[in-house]
Coordinates of C-alpha atoms in Angstrom, one line a residue:
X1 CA 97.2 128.9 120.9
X2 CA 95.6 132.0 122.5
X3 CA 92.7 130.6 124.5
X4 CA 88.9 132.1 124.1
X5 CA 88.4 134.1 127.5
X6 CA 85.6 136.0 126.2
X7 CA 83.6 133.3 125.3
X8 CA 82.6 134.5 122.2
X9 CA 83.5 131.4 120.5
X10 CA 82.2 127.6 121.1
X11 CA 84.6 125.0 123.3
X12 CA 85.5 122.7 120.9
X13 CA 86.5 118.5 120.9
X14 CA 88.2 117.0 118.6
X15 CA 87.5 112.9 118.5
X16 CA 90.5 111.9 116.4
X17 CA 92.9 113.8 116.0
X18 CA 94.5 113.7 112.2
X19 CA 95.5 115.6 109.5
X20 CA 92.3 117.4 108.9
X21 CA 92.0 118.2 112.6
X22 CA 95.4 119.6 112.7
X23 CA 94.9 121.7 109.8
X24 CA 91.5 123.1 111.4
X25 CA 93.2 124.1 114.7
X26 CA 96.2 125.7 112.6
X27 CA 93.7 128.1 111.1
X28 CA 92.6 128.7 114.0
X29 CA 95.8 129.4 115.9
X30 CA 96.3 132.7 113.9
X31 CA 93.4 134.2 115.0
X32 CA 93.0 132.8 119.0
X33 CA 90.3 130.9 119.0
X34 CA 88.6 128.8 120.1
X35 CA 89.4 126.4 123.1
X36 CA 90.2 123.3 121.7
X37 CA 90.7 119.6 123.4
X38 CA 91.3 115.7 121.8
X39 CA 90.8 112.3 122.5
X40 CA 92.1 110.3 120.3
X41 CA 91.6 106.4 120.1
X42 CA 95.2 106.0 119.5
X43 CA 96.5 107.6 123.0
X44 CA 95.7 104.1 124.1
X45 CA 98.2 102.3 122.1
X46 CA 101.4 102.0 124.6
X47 CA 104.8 102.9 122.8
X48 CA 105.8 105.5 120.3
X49 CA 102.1 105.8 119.2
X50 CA 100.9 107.3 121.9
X51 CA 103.7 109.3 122.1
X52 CA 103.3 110.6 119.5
X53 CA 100.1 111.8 119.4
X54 CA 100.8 113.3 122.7
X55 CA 103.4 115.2 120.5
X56 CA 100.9 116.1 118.4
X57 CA 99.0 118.0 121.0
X58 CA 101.6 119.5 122.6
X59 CA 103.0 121.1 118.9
X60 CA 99.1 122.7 118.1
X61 CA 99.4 124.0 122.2
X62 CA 95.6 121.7 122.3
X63 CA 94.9 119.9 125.4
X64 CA 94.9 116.4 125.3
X65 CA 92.8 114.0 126.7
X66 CA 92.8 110.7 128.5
X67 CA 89.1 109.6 127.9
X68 CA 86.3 110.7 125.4
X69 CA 83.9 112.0 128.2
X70 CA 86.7 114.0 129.8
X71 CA 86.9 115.5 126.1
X72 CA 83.6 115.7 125.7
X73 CA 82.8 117.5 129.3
X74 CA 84.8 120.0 128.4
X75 CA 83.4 121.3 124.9
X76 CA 80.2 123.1 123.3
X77 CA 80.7 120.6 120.1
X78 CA 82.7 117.8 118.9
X79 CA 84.0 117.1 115.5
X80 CA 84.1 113.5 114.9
X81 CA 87.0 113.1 112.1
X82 CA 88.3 109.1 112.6
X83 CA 88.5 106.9 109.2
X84 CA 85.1 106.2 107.9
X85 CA 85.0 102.5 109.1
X86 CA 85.2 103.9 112.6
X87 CA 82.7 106.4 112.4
X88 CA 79.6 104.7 113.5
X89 CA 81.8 103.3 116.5
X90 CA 83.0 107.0 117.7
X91 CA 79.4 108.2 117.8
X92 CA 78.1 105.0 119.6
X93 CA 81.1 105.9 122.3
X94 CA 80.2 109.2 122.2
X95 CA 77.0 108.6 122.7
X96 CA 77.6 106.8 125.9
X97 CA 79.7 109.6 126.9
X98 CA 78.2 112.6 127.6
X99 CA 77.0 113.9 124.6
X100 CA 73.7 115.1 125.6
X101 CA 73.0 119.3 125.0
X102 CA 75.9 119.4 122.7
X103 CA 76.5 119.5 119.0
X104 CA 78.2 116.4 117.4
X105 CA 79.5 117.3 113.7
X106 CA 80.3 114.3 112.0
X107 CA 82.9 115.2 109.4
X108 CA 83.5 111.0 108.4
X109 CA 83.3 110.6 104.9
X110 CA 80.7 107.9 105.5
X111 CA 77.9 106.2 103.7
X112 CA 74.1 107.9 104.1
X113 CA 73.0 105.2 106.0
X114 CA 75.8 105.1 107.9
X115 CA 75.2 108.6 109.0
X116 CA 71.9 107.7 109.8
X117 CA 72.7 105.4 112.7
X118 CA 75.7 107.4 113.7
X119 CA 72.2 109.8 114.0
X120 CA 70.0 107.8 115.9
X121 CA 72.7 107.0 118.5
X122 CA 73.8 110.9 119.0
X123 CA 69.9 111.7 119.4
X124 CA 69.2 108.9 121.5
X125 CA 71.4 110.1 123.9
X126 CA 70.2 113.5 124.0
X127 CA 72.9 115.5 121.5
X128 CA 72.3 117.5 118.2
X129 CA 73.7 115.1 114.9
X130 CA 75.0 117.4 112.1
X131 CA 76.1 115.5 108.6
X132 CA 79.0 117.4 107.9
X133 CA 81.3 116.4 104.6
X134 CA 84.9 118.1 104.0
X135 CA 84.6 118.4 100.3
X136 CA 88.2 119.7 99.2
X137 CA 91.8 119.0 100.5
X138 CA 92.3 120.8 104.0
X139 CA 95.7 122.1 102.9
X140 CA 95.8 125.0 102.2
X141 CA 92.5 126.1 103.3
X142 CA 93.0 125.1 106.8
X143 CA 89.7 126.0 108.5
X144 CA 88.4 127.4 105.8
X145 CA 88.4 124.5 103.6
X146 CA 85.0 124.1 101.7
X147 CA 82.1 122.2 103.6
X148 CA 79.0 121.0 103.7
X149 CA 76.2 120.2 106.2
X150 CA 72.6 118.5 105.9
X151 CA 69.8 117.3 108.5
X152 CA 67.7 118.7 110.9
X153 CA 70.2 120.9 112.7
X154 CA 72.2 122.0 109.4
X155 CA 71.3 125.3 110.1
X156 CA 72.3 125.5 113.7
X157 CA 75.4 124.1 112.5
X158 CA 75.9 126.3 109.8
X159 CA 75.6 129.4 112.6
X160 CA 78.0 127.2 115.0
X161 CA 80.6 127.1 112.8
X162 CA 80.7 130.5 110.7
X163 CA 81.2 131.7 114.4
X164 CA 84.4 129.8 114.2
X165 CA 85.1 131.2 110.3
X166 CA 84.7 127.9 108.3
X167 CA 83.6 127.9 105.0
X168 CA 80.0 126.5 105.4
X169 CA 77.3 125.6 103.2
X170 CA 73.7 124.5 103.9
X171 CA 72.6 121.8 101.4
X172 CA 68.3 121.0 101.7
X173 CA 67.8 117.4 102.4
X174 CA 68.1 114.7 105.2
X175 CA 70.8 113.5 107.1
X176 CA 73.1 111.6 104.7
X177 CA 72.4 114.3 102.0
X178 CA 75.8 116.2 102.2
X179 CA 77.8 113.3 102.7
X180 CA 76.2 111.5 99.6
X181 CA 77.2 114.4 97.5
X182 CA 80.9 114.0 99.3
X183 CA 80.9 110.2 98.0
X184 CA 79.4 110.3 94.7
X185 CA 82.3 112.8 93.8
X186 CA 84.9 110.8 95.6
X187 CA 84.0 107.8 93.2
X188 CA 85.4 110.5 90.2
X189 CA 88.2 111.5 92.3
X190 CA 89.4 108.6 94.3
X191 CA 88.6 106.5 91.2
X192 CA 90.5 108.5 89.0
X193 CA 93.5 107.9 91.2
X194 CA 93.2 104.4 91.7
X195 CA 93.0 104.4 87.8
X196 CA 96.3 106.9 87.4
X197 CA 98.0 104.5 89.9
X198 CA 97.1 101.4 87.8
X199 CA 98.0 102.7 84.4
X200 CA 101.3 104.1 85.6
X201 CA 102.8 100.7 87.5
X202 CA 101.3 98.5 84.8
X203 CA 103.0 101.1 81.7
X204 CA 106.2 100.7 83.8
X205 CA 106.4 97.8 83.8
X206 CA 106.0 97.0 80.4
X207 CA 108.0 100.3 79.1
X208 CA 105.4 101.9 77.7
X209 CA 104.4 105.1 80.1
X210 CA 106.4 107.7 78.0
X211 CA 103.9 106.6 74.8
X212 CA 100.7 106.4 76.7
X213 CA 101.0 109.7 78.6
X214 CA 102.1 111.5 75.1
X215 CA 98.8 109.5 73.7
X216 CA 96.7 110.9 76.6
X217 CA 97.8 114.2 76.3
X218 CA 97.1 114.4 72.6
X219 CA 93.6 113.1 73.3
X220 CA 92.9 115.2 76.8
X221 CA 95.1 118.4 75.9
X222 CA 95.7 120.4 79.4
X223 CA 95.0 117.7 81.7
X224 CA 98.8 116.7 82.6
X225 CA 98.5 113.3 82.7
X226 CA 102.0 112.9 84.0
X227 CA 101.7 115.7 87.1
X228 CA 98.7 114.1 87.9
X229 CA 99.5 111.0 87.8
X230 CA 102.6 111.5 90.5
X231 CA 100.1 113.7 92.9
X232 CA 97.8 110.6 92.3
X233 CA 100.4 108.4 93.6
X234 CA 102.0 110.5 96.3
X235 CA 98.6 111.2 98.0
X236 CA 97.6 107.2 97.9
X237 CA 101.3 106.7 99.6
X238 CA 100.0 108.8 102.2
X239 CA 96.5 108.5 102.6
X240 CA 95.8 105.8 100.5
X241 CA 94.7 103.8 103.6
X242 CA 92.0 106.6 104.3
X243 CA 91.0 106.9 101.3
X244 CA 90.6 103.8 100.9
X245 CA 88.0 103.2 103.9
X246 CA 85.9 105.7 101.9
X247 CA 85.8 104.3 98.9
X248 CA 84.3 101.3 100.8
X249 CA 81.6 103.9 102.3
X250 CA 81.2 105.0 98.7
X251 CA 80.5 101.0 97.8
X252 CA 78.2 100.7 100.5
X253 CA 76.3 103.5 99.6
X254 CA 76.0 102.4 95.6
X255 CA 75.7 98.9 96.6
X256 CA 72.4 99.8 99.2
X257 CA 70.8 102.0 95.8
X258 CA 71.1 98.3 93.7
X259 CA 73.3 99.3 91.8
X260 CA 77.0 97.3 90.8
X261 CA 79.6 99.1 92.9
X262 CA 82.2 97.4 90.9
X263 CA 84.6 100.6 90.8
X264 CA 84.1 102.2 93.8
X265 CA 85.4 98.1 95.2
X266 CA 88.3 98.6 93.1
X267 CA 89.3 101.4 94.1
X268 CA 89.1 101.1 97.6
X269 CA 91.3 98.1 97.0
X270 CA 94.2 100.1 95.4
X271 CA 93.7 102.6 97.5
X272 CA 94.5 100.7 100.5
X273 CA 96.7 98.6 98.6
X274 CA 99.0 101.7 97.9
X275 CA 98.4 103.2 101.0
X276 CA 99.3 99.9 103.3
X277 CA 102.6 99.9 101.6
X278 CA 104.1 102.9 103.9
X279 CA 106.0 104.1 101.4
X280 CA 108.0 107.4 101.0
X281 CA 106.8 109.4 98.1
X282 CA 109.6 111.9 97.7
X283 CA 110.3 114.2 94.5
X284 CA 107.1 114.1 92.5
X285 CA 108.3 112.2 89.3
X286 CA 105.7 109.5 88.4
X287 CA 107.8 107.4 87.2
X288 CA 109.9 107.0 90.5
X289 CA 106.5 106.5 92.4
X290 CA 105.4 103.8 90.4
X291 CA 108.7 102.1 90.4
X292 CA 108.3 102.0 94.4
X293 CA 105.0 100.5 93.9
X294 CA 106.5 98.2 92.1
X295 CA 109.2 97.3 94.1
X296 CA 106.7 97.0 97.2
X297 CA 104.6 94.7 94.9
X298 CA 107.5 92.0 93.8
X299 CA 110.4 92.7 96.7
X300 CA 112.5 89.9 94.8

């Protein structure tokens, strides 16, 4: 990656280092900036893990990093992208890390009061908190994939990162705001999934998928209950895990208004059920998905 010698552009920190990160710094490859650098949690894990994420560095031409301050002495802003159950965690380390004069955009899907601490610790310590939620797929938008940022600093984060060409939207409200929005639709879409994945391993089983997906299409014309149905499947193979530590932010978050969060529990449970089985998704037939399910769910 061509590195920033102007300095026209922010230094910037990744803390985790995963599929959304990677996607951010390929966008950004094409066009030279900015100066990026990781830590990532799993450098610390002896054996082909850390190998590979050292791989991982070396492909995106990013420096790696050995320690969270050393990541974080060396940036303008950090992006905090671990799973949401570790997202209060990173910004507690980070927070005991160096943070202080620097911006700390918080792209977990985590619950609003979840952000809130993540908050409290960043501005204890002296940094600027952004809520920032990642509200569509980051392939193939890269960097420009659609977000959002609330809170006290949402505008300075807004400025921070059109200067590195995201797609950045201001939403009015508190910290938690933008990732509320992020969770309330991830109960429709996550849910929906978990749902799809449900239907298709329990009509397999019983021979009955060809009949209910004809029924559905009859009754939801243009909604392709079949191709959905796979890309359900195939993107709980593999993220399911992910997704499903979200779904659990999403529970928390329903749960803390009083209300049941009896779906957003179950489908963080297929989510992570699906997801925990490692499986290989290969040609997107639904049918062949769900029969791997299967087979994962009764080896004998």
């Amino acid at each position: 990656m061509a590195r920033n010698d102007a300095g026209n552009y922010p230094r910037v920190t990744f803390l985790g280092y995963g599929e959304a990160a990677r996607a951010f710094v390929q966008g950004w490859s094409a066009t030279g900036m900015p100066d990026v650098s990781a830590y990532d949690i799993k450098t610390e894990t002896p054996g082909s893990v850390r190998n590979g994420k050292h791989a991982d560095y070396r492909a995106d031409g990013i420096r790696g990093c050995e320690e969270l301050r050393e990541a974080i002495s060396t940036c303008d802003v950090v992006f905090s992208m671990v799973t949401a159950d570790q997202s209060l965690d990173a910004a507690e380390a980070a927070a005991s890390s160096g943070i202080e004069s620097r911006l700390f955009l918080d792209c977990n899907s985590s619950a609003p009061q979840i952000k809130q601490a993540s908050c409290d610790a960043i501005e204890a310590a002296g940094g600027r908190y952004m809520d920032v939620a990642v509200m569509t797929p980051v392939h193939p938008a890269l960097h420009r994939t659609s977000v959002l940022t609330s809170g006290a600093h949402a505008d300075e984060a807004a400025r921070t990162m059109k200067r590195l060409d995201m797609n950045i939207s201001v939403v009015e409200g508190p910290v938690g705001r933008a990732s509320a929005i992020k969770l309330v639709r991830s109960i429709a879409v996550k849910g929906i999934e978990a749902l799809s994945a449900e239907m298709l391993v329990a009509g397999r089983k019983l021979g009955v998928t060809d009949e209910v997906l004809s029924s559905l299409d009859a009754t939801h014309p243009g909604f392709r209950w079949a191709e959905r149905g796979a890309y359900a499947l195939d993107r709980m193979m593999i993220h399911g895990e992910r997704r499903g530590a979200e779904m659990e932010e999403a529970a928390k978050m329903v749960a803390s208004l009083n209300l049941p969060a009896t779906m957003s529990e179950a489908a963080a449970r297929w989510q992570a059920l699906v997801g925990g089985m490692a499986l290989d998704p290969g040609e997107p037939d639904a049918d062949r998905r769900a029969d791997l399910v299967i087979a994962a769910l009764d080896p004998d």
